[in-house]
Coordinates of C-alpha atoms and ligand atoms in Angstrom, one line a residue:
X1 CA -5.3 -40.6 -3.7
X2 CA -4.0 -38.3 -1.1
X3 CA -5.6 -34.7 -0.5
X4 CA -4.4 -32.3 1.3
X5 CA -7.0 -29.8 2.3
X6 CA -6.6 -26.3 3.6
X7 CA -9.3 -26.3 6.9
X8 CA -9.6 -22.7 6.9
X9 CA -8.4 -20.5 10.0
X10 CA -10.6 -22.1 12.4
X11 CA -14.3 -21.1 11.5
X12 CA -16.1 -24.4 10.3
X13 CA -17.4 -22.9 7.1
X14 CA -14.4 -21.5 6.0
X15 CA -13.2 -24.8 4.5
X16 CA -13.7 -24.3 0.5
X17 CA -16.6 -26.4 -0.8
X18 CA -14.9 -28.5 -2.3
X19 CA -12.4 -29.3 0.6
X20 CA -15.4 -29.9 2.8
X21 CA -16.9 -32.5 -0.2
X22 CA -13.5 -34.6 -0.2
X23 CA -13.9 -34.1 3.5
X24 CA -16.9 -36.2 3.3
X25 CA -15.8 -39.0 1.6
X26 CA -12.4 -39.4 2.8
X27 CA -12.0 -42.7 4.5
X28 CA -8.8 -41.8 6.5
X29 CA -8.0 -38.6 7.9
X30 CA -5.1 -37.0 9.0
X31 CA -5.6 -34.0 10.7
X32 CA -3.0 -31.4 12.0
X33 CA -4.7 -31.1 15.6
X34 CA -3.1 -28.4 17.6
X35 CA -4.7 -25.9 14.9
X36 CA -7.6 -27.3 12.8
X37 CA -10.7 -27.2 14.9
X38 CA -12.1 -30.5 15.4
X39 CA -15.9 -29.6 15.0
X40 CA -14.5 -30.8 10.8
X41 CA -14.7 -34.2 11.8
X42 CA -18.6 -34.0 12.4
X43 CA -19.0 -34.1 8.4
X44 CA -16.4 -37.0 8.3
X45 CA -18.6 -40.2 7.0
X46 CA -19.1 -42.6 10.3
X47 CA -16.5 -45.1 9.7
X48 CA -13.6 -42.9 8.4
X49 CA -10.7 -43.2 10.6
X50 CA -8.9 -40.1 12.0
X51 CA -5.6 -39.2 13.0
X52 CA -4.3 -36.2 14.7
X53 CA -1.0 -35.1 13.4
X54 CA -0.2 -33.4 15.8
X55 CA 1.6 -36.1 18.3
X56 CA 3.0 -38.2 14.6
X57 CA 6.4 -37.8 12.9
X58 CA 6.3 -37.8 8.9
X59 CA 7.5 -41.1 8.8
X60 CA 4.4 -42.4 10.5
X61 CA 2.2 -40.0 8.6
X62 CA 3.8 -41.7 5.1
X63 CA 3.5 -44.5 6.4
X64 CA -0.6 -44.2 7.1
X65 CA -0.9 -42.6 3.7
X66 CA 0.7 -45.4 2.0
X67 CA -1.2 -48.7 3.8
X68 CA -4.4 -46.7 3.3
X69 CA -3.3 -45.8 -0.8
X70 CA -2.8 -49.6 -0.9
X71 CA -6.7 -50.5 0.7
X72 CA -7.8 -48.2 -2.2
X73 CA -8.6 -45.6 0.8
X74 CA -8.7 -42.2 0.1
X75 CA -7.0 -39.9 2.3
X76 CA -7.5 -36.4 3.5
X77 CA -4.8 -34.6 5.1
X78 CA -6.1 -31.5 6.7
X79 CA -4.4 -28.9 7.6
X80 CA -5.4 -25.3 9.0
X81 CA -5.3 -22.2 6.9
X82 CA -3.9 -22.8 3.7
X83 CA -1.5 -26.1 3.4
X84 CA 1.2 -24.1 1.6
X85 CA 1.6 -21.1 4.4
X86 CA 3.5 -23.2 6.8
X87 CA 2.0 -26.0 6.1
X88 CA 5.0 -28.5 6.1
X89 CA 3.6 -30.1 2.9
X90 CA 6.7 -30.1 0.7
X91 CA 8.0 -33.2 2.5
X92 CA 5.1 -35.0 2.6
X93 CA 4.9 -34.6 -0.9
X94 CA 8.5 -35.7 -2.0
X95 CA 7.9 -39.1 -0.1
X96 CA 4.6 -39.2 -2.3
X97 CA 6.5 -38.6 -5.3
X98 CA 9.3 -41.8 -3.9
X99 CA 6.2 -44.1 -3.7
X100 CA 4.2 -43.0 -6.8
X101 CA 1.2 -42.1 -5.0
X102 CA -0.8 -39.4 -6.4
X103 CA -2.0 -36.3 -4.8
X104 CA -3.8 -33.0 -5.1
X105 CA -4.2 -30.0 -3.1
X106 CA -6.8 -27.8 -2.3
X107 CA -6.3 -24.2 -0.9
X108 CA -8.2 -23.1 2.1
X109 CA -8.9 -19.6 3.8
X110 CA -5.5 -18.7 5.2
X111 CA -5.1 -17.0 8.7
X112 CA -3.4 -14.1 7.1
X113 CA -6.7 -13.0 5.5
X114 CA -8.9 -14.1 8.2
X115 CA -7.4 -12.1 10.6
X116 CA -7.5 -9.1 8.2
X117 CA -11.4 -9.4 7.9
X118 CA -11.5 -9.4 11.4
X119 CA -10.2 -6.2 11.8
X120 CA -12.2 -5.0 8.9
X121 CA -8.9 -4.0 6.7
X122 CA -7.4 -3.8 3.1
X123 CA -3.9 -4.6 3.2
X124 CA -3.5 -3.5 -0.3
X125 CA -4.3 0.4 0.0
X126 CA -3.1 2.7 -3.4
X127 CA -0.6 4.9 -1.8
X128 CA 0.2 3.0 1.3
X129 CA 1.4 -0.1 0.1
X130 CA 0.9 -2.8 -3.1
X131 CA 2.4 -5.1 -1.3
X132 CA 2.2 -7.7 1.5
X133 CA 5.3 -9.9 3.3
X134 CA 4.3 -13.0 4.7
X135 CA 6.5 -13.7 7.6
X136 CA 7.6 -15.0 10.9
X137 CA 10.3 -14.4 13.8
X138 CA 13.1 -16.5 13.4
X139 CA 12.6 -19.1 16.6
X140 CA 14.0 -22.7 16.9
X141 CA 13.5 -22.8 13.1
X142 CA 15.7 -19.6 11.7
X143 CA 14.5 -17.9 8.8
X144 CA 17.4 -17.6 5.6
X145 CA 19.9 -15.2 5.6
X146 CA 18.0 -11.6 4.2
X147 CA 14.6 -12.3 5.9
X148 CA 15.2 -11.2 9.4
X149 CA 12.1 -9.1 10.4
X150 CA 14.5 -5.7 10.3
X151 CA 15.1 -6.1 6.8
X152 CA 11.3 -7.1 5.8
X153 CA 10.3 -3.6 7.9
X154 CA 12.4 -1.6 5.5
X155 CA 10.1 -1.8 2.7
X156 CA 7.5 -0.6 4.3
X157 CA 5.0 -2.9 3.2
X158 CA 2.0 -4.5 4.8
X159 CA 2.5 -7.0 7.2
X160 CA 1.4 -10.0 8.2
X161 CA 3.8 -12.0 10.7
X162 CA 2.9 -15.7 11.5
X163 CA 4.0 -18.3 14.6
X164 CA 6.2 -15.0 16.6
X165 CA 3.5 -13.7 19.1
X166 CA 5.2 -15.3 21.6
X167 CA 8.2 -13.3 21.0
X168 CA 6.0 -10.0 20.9
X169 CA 9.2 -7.9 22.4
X170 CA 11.6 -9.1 20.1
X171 CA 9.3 -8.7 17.1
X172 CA 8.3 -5.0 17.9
X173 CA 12.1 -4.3 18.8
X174 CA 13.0 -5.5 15.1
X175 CA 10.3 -4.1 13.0
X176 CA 11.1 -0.9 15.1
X177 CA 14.5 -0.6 14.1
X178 CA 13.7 -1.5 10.4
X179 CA 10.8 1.3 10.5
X180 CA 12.8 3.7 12.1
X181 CA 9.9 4.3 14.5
X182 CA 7.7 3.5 16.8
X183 CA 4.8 5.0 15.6
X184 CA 3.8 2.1 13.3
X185 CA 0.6 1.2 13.5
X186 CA -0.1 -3.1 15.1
X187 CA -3.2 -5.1 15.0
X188 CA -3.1 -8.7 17.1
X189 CA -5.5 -11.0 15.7
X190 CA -6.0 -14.2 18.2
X191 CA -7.7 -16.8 17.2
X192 CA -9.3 -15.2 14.0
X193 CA -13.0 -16.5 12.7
X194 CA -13.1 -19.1 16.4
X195 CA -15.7 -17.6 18.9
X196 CA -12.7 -17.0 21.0
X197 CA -11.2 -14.7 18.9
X198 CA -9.6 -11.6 20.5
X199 CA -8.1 -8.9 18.6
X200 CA -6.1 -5.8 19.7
X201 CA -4.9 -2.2 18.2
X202 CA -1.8 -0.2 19.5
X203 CA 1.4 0.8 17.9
X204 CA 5.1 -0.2 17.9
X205 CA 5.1 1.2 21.2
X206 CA 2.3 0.1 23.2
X207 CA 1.5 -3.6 21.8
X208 CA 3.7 -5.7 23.7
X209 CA 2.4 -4.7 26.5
X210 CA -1.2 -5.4 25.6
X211 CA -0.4 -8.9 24.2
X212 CA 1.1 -9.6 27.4
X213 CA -1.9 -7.9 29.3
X214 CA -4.0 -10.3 27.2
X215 CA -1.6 -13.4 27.9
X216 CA -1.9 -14.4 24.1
X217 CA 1.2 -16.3 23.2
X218 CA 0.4 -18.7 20.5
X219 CA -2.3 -18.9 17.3
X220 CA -2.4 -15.3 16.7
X221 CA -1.6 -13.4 13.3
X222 CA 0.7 -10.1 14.0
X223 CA -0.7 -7.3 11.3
X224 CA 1.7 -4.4 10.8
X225 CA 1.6 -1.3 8.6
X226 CA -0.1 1.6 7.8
X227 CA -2.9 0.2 6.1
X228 CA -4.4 -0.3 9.7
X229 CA -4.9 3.4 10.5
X230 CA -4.6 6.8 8.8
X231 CA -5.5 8.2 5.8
X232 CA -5.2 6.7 2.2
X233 CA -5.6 7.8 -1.3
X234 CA -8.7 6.0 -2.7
X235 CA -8.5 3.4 -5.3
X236 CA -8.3 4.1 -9.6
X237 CA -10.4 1.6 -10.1
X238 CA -13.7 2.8 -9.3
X239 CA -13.1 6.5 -9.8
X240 CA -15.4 8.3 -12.2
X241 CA -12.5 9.7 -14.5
X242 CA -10.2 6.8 -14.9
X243 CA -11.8 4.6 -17.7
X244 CA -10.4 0.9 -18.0
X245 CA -11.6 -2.1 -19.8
X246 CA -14.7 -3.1 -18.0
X247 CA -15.8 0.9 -18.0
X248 CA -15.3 4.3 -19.2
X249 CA -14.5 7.5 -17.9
X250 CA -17.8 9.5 -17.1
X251 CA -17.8 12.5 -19.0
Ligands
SAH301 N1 -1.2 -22.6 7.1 C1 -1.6 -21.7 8.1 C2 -0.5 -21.3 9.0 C3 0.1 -22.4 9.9 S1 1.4 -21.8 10.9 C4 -2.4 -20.6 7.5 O1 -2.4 -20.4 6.3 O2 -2.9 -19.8 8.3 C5 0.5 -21.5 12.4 C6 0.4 -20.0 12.6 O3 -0.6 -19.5 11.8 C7 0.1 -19.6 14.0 O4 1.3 -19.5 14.8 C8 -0.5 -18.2 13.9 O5 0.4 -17.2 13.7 C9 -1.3 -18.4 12.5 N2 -2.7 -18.8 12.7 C10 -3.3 -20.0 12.4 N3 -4.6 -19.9 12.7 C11 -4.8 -18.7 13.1 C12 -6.0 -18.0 13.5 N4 -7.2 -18.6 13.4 N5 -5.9 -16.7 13.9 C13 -4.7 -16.1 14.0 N6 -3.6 -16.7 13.6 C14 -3.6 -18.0 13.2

């Protein structure tokens, strides 16, 4: 059996309990290095082996998930945030599916939200927006034909833009133009939930140059939208004259 676990942004205890349980009994583990903190492998049992992904091609990954599938092993392939954000999972699983190997996988804590709890935010406000884009800067991967950042910034919704801090001046020049303004409000999130975490506020206009102040050019989470700052109508839900199933309207 092969599981692929979400690690959680970085943070040891934001691994799911049961992702840290099959954790502790995996016997080989596959670990996506440049991201997933390494203080998981402390709850590894003693003889597991471990491999760090991070240097292996999916050949050689298949091909450790399969020798260990035929010791009986059972194998944990960890990845950070939540394996199916970016997580490169798909094509693991199809050459599963060509050798009949059985798999599940388990969510984890996904940067996206970390970084948002960081900053202390909803990115679902009533009149602001019901709706978030998850997202990156096209780079050396491009992104389909409809998804450029521009487009995305159009609808106004909230924002949460992956693997593109490096290309701060061409993100903020995009989501700029889509916006039709600069006055948008940004939050960086570096590192969310590690003790190293760093996060910074500006707008459209100024952020760039605070990333670059910062030097952060790699594992941070780009929030964008008005849900960061400004006013907000508040929510239906726990307003005294809106009744609903779980509660009725005061008189
Ligand atoms: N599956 C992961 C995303 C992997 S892609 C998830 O669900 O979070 C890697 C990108 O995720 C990084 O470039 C960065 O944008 C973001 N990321 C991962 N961990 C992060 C963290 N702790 N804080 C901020 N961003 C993070």
């Amino acid at each position: 059996m092969i599981s692929f676990v979400g690690a959680g942004p970085g943070n040891v205890d934001l691994i799911t309990v049961k992702g840290r349980q099959v954790l502790e009994e995996g016997d080989i583990i596959i670990y996506a290095g440049s991201l997933v903190s390494k203080e998981h492998l402390k709850f590894c049992k003693d003889d597991s082996k471990i491999y760090n992904s991070a240097s292996m091609t999916l050949e050689e990954v298949i091909e450790v998930m399969k020798k260990a599938v035929e010791g009986n092993k059972k194998v944990v392939r960890l990845h950070t945030g939540d394996p199916t954000i970016y997580g490169a999972i798909r094509e693991q699983i199809d050459e599963l599916d060509k050798l009949n190997i059985e798999y599940e996988v388990i969510p984890g804590v996904s940067s996206f939200t970390a970084a948002c709890a960081s900053i202390k935010r909803e990115f679902t406000l009533p009149n602001i927006s019901q709706t978030i884009i998850l997202t990156r800067i096209e780079g050396r991967t491009p992104v389909p034909e409809g998804e450029d950042l521009e487009d995305l910034a159009k609808h106004n919704a909230s924002m949460a833009i992956f693997l593109s801090v490096q290309e701060i001046d061409r993100v903020v020049e995009k989501l700029a133009k889509g916006y039709g303004s600069y006055d948008i409000p940004v939050a960086i999130v570096y590192k969310a939930s590690w003790e190293d975490e760093e996060t910074l506020f500006g707008t459209l206009e100024d952020i760039g140059q605070k990333v670059k102040e910062k030097g952060i050019n790699k594992m941070a989470q780009i929030l964008v939208g008005n849900f960061i700052k400004g006013d907000y109508e508040r929510s239906k839900l726990y307003d005294p004259s809106f009744s609903h199933k779980f509660r009725s309207a005061s008189k």
